[in-house]
XYZ file of C-alpha atoms in Angstrom:
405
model
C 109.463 -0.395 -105.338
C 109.425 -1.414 -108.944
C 109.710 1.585 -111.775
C 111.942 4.127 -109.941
C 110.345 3.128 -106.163
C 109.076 6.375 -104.684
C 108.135 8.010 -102.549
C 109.065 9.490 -99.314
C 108.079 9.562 -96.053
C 105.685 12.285 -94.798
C 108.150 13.910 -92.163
C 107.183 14.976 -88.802
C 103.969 14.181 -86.426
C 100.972 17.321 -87.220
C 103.270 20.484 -86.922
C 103.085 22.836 -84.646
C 104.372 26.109 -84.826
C 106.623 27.658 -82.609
C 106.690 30.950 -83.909
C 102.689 31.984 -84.052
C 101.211 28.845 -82.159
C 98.635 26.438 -83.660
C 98.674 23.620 -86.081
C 100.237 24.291 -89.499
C 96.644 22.580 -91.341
C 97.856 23.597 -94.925
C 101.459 22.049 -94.509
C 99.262 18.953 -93.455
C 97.102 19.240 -96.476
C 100.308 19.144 -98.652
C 101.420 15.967 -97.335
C 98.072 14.365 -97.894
C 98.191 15.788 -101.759
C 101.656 14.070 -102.199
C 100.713 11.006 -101.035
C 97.561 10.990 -103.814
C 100.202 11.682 -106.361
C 102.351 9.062 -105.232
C 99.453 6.615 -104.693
C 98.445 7.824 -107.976
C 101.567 7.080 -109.862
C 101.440 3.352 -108.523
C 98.088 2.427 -109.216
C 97.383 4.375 -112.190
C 100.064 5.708 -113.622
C 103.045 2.933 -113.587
C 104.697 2.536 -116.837
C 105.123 -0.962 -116.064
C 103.621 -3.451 -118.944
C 100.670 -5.807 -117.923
C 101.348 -4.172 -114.304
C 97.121 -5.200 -113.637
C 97.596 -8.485 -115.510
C 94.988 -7.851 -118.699
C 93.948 -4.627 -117.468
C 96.080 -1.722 -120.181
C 95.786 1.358 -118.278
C 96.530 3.088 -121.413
C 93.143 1.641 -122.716
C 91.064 1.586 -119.425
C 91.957 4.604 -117.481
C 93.931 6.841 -120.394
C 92.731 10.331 -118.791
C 94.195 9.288 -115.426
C 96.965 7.523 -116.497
C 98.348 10.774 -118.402
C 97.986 12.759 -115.465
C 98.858 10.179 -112.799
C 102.169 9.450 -114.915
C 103.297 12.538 -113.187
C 103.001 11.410 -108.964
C 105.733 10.245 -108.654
C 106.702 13.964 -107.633
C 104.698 13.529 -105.057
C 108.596 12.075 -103.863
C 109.943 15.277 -104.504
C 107.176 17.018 -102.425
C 108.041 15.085 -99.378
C 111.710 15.709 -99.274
C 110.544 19.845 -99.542
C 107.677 19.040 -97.008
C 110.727 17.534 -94.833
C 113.142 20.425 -94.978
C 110.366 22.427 -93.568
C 108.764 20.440 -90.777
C 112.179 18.780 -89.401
C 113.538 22.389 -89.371
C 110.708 23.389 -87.430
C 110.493 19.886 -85.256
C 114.750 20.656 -84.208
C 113.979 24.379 -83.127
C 114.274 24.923 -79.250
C 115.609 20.986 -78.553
C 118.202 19.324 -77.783
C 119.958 16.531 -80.687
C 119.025 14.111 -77.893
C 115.348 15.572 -78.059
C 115.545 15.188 -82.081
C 116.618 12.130 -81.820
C 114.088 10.324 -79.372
C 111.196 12.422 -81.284
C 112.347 10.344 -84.558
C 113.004 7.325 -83.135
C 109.758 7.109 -82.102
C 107.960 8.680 -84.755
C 109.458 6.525 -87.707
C 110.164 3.134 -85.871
C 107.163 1.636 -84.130
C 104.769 1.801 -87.984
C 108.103 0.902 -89.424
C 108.407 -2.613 -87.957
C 104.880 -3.111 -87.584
C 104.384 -2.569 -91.109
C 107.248 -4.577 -91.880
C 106.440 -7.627 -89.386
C 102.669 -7.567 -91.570
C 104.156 -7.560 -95.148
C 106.302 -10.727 -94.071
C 103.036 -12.561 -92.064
C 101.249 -11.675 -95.492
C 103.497 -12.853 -97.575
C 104.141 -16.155 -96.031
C 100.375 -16.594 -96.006
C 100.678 -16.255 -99.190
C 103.282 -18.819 -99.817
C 101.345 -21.438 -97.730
C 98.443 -20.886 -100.224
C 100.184 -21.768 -103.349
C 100.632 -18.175 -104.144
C 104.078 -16.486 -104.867
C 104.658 -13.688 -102.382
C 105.797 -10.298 -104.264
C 108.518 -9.441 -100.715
C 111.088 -11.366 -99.617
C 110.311 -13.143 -96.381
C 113.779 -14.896 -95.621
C 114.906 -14.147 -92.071
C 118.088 -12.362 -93.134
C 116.557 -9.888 -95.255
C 113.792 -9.375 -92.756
C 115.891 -8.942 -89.945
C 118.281 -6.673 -92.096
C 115.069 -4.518 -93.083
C 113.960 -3.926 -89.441
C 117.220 -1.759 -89.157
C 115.558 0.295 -91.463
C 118.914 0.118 -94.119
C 118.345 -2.490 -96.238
C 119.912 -0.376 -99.176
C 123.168 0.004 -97.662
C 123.360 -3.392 -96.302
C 122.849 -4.934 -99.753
C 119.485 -6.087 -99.435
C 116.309 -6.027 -101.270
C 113.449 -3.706 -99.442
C 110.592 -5.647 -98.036
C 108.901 -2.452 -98.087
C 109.373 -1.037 -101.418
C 109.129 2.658 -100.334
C 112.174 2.020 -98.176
C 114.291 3.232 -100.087
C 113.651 6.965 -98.956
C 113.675 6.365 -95.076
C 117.625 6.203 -95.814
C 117.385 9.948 -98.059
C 115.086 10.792 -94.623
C 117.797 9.549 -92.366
C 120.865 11.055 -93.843
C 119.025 14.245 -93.800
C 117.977 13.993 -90.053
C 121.465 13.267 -89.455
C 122.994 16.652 -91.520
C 120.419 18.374 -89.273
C 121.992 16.697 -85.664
C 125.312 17.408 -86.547
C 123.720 21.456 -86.941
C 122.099 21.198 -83.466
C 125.192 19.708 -81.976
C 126.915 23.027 -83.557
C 124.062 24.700 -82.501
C 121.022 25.922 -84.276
C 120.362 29.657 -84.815
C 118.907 31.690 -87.766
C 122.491 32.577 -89.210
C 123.885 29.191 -88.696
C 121.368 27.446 -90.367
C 121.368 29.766 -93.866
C 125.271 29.042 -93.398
C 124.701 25.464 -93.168
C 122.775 25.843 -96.199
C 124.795 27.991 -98.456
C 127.893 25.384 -97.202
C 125.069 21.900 -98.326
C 124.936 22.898 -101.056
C 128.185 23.897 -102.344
C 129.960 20.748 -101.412
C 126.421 19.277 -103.361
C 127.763 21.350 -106.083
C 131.199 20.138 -106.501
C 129.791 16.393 -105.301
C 127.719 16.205 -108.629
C 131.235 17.696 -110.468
C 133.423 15.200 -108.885
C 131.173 12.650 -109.540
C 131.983 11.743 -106.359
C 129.836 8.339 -105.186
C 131.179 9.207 -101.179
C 129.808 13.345 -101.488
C 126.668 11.817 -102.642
C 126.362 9.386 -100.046
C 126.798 12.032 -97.241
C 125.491 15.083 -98.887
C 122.040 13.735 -100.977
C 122.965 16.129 -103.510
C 120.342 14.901 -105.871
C 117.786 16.594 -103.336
C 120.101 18.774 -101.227
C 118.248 21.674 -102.955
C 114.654 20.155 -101.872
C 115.710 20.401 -98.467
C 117.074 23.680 -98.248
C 114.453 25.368 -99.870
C 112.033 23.903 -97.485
C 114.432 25.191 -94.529
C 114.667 28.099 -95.767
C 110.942 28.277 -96.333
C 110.271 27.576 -92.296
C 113.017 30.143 -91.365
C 111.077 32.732 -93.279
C 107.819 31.517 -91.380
C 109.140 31.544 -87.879
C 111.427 34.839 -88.590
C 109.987 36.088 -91.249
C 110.376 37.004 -95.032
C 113.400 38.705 -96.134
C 115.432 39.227 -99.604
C 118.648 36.757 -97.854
C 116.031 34.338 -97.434
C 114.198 34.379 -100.685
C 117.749 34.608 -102.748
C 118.430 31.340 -100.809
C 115.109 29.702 -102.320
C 115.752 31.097 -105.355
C 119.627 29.563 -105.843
C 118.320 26.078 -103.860
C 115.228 25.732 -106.229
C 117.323 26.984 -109.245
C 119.821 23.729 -108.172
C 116.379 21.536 -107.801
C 115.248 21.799 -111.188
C 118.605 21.456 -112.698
C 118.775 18.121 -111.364
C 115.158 17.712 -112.096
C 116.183 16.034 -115.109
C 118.366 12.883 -113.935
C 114.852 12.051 -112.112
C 112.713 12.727 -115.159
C 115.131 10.135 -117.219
C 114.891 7.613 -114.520
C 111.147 7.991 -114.809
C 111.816 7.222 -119.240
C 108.765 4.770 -120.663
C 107.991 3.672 -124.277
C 106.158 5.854 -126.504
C 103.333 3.414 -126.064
C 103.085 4.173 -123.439
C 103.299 7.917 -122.697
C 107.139 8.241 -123.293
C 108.911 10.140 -120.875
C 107.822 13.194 -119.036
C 108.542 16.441 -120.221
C 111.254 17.841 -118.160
C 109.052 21.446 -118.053
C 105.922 19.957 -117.011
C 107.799 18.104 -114.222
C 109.279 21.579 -113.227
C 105.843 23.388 -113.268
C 104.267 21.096 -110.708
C 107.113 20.962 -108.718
C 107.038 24.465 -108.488
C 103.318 24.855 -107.398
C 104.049 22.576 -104.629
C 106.992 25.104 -103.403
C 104.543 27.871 -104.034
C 102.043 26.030 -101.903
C 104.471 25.840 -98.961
C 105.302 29.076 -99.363
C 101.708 29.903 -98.992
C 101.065 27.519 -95.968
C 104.047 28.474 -94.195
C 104.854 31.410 -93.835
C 102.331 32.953 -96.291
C 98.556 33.333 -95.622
C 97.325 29.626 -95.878
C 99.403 29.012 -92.454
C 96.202 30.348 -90.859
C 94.394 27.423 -91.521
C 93.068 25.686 -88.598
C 91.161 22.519 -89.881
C 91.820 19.190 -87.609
C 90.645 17.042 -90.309
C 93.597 18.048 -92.322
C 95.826 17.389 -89.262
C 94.449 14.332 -88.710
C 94.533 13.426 -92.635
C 98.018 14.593 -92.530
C 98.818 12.042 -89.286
C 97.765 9.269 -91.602
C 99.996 9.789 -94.211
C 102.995 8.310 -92.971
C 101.482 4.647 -92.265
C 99.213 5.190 -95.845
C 102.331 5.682 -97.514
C 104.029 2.458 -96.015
C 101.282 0.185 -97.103
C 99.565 1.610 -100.096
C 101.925 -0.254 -102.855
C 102.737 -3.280 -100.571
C 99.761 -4.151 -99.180
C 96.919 -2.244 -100.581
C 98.212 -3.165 -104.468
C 97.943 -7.003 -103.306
C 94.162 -6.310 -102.366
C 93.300 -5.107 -105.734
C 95.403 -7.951 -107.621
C 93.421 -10.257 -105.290
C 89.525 -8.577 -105.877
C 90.263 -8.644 -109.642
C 91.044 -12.286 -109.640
C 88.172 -13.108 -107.305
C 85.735 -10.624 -109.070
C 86.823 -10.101 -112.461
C 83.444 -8.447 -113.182
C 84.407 -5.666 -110.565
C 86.674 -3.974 -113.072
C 89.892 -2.402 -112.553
C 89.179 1.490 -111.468
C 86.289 0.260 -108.823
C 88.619 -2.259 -107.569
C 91.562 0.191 -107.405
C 89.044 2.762 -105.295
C 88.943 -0.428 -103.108
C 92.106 -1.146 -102.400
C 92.807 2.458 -101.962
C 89.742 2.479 -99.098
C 91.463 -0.205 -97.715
C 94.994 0.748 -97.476
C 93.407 4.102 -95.889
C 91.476 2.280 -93.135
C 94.858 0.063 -92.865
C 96.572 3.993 -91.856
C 93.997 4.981 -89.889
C 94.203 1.592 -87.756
C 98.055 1.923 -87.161
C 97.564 5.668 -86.258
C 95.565 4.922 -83.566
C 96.791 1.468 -82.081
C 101.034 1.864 -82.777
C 101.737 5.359 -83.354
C 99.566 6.702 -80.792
C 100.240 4.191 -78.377
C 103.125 2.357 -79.483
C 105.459 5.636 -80.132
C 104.706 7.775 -77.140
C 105.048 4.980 -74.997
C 108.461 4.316 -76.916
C 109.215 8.382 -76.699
C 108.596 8.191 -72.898
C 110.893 5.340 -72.607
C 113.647 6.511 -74.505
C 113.507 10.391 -73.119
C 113.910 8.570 -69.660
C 116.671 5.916 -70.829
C 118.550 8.513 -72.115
C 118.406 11.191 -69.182
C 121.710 11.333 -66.483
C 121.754 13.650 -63.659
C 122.224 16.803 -64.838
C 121.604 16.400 -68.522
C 119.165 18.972 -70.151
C 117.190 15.980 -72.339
C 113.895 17.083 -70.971
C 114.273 20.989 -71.100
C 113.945 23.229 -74.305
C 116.608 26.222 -74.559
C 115.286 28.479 -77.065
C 118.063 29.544 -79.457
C 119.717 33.298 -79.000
C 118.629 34.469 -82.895
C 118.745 37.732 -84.090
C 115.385 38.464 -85.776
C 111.947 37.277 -83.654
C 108.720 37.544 -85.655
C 105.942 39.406 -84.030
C 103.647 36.719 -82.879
C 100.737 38.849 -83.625
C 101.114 38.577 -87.320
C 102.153 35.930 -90.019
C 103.603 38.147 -92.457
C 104.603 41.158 -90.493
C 107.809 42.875 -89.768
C 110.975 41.567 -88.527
C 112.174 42.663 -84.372
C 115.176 43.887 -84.163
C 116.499 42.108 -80.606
C-alpha cells in the first residue's frame, strides 16, 4: 500500500458474547466505521501527488480531503477492535480451537482475493496496460503464505502488511492459552506485553519489536482489557490497565503521525492532538459497545455490515481504486467524487459476493475439515472447558456487580 499502507484487518467473524449472550452489533458497527476511514484515507485523503491523474483533491474535494487525511486511524481502530474480539473469540477454547477458527476465517478471502488481483492484473498486461501488483509466480506464491513482508517480497495485496501485526498478535495470544487463559493471567500477560514493549522501544531492539509489536502492543491491551471488563465486569485494576496501555498508545502515536508527514500543499502533517482525540473516541466507543450500554444493541444489519468488512477491506485499494482509474479514463465527464462513490459501490458488492460464496462456504467447509484433521482419540479439539476465573458477571446485567465465586 503506497503512503504508509494501512489498514488492518477487521478481526473476528460477528462476535458473540459469552458473557451476556447475543451479538455484540455496536463492536460490529465500529469495524464498519474504520473501514470508511480507511477507505476514506485512500480515495480521498492520500497525500500522494497526481494520485487521480489530473484530478487535485486539494482543489476538487478540499472539505473531504481535510477530514479524510485523518483514516488512516481507521488502522489503529482495528488493532483495538482486535484486542477485544480475539480476546473474546480464545475464551472457553482450546489453542487448537483458536487456531482452526483463524485459519479459516483469514485464509479462504485471503487467497481468493489474492488469486483475483493476479488474474486482474495479467488481464491487464495482455491489454497493453501496466498492472499496479506484481504478478510473477514467486511473489505470488510467496504472498499466498500470507508473509510476504518477512520473506522479502513486495505485497500483492497492499493491505498485507497488517495480516503479519494480526498474526504475531494471534500468536502472543496461543502461547497465553497454551499457559492457560484466566482473568488474572491475562492482566498479567498484559502488564508483562507491555513492559518488555517498554524496554523493546529503549533498546531499540529490531528482534523485541519483531516479537512484541510494541508500536501497537498498547492497542491491543487496551482492547483486552476492554473485553475482560465486559465479560467480568468493570473494576479500578481494569481501568488503571486502560489507562497505562492507552497512556503507552498515544505516546507512540507520534512515530505514526510522522510516517503519515505531507507537504504543506498539501495539508502538512497531522497534528499529533487531533490524531489522539479521534483515537480516543474510538476507545470510548468500545468502551461503550462492550462492556458499556451500546453492547445492547441488537441490529443484524450491523452484524452483517460488520461480516463484510474483512473482504471490503482486502479489495477496496486494490481492486476497487483500479475501477475508478478505469471509469475516469472511459468517462472523463463522470468526474472524480461520482466515480469514486462508484468504485466504492463496487468494491462493496465485490465484499458482499465473497461473504457469501468463500467465507460462508469456503471457510466453514475449511473449519470442518481442519477441526476433524486435527482431532486424535482422546484429544479435547471439539469440546470447550470454560476457564476456572475468579469474578463471573451476572448475566442478567451489562454493567452490574462483580460474583464473588
Amino acid at each position: 500500500m503506497s503512503v504508509s499502507a494501512d489498514p488492518a484487518p477487521p478481526t473476528a467473524a460477528p462476535m458473540t458474547s459469552r458473557a451476556g449472550g447475543g451479538r455484540l452489533a455496536a463492536v460490529d458497527a465500529l469495524r464498519l466505521l474504520a473501514a470508511a476511514g480507511v477507505a476514506a484515507y485512500h480515495y480521498l485523503g492520500t497525500p500522494t501527488p497526481h494520485f487521480w491523474g489530473t484530478y487535485d483533491l486539494t482543489r476538487t474535494a478540499p472539505v473531504l480531503h481535510a477530514l479524510s487525511r485523518y483514516g488512516w486511524l481507521g488502522v489503529e481502530a482495528f488493532f483495538l477492535i482486535s484486542g477485544f474480539a480475539i480476546c473474546m473469540s480464545c475464551w472457553g477454547r482450546t489453542p487448537a480451537q483458536f487456531a482452526v477458527s483463524r485459519i479459516a476465517r483469514l485464509f479462504p478471502l485471503y487467497w481468493t482475493v489474492i488469486l483475483v488481483i493476479v488474474v486482474v492484473a495479467w488481464i491487464a498486461r495482455l491489454a497493453g496496460q501496466r498492472p499496479g501488483a506484481p504478478v510473477d509466480l514467486r511473489t505470488t506464491l510467496g504472498n499466498l503464505t500470507m508473509l510476504p513482508g518477512p520473506l522479502g517480497l513486495r505485497t500483492t495485496d497492499g493491505v498485507a502488511w497488517t495480516l503479519w501485526v494480526e498474526a504475531r498478535f494471534y500468536l502472543l495470544m496461543a502461547v497465553l492459552l497454551l499457559i492457560g487463559l484466566t482473568y488474572r493471567r491475562t492482566i498479567a500477560f498484559c502488564l508483562l506485553w507491555l513492559t518488555l514493549a517498554a524496554i523493546g522501544r529503549e533498546l531499540h531492539s529490531s528482534v523485541l519489536d519483531e516479537f512484541l509489536l510494541t508500536q501497537y502492543a498498547g492497542l491491543f491491551v487496551a482492547g483486552m482489557a476492554l473485553y475482560l471488563m465486559h465479560r467480568f465486569g468493570p473494576n479500578l485494576l481494569l481501568w488503571l490497565l486502560t489507562g497505562f496501555a492507552w497512556c503507552y498508545t498515544l505516546t507512540l502515536l507520534g512515530d505514526r503521525v510522522a510516517a503519515h508527514a505531507a507537504p504543506a500543499d498539501r495539508g502538512g502533517t497531522p497534528g499529533w492532538g487531533v490524531c489522539a482525540a479521534v483515537l480516543t473516541v474510538f476507545l470510548i466507543l468500545l468502551a461503550l459497545s462492550g462492556p458499556g450500554p451500546l453492547g445492547r444493541l441488537r441490529w443484524r444489519v450491523l452484524v452483517y455490515a460488520g461480516g463484510l468488512t474483512y473482504p471490503f477491506y482486502l479489495v477496496h485499494q486494490s481492486l476497487g481504486i483500479p475501477v475508478v482509474r478505469g471509469l475516469l479514463k472511459a468517462v472523463p465527464a463522470l468526474g472524480l467524487v461520482p466515480a469514486i462513490g462508484l468504485g466504492l459501490c463496487f468494491s462493496l458488492a465485490l465484499s458482499a459476493a465473497l461473504n457469501h460464496l468463500v467465507d460462508r462456504r469456503a471457510g466453514a467447509w475449511l473449519r470442518r475439515r481442519l477441526t476433524s484433521d486435527i482431532a486424535v482419540p482422546g484429544d479435547p479439539v471439539g469440546r470447550r472447558t470454560p476457564p476456572p476465573d475468579p469474578p463471573v458477571r451476572q448475566p442478567s446485567s451489562r454493567t452490574g456487580t462483580v460474583c464473588q465465586p
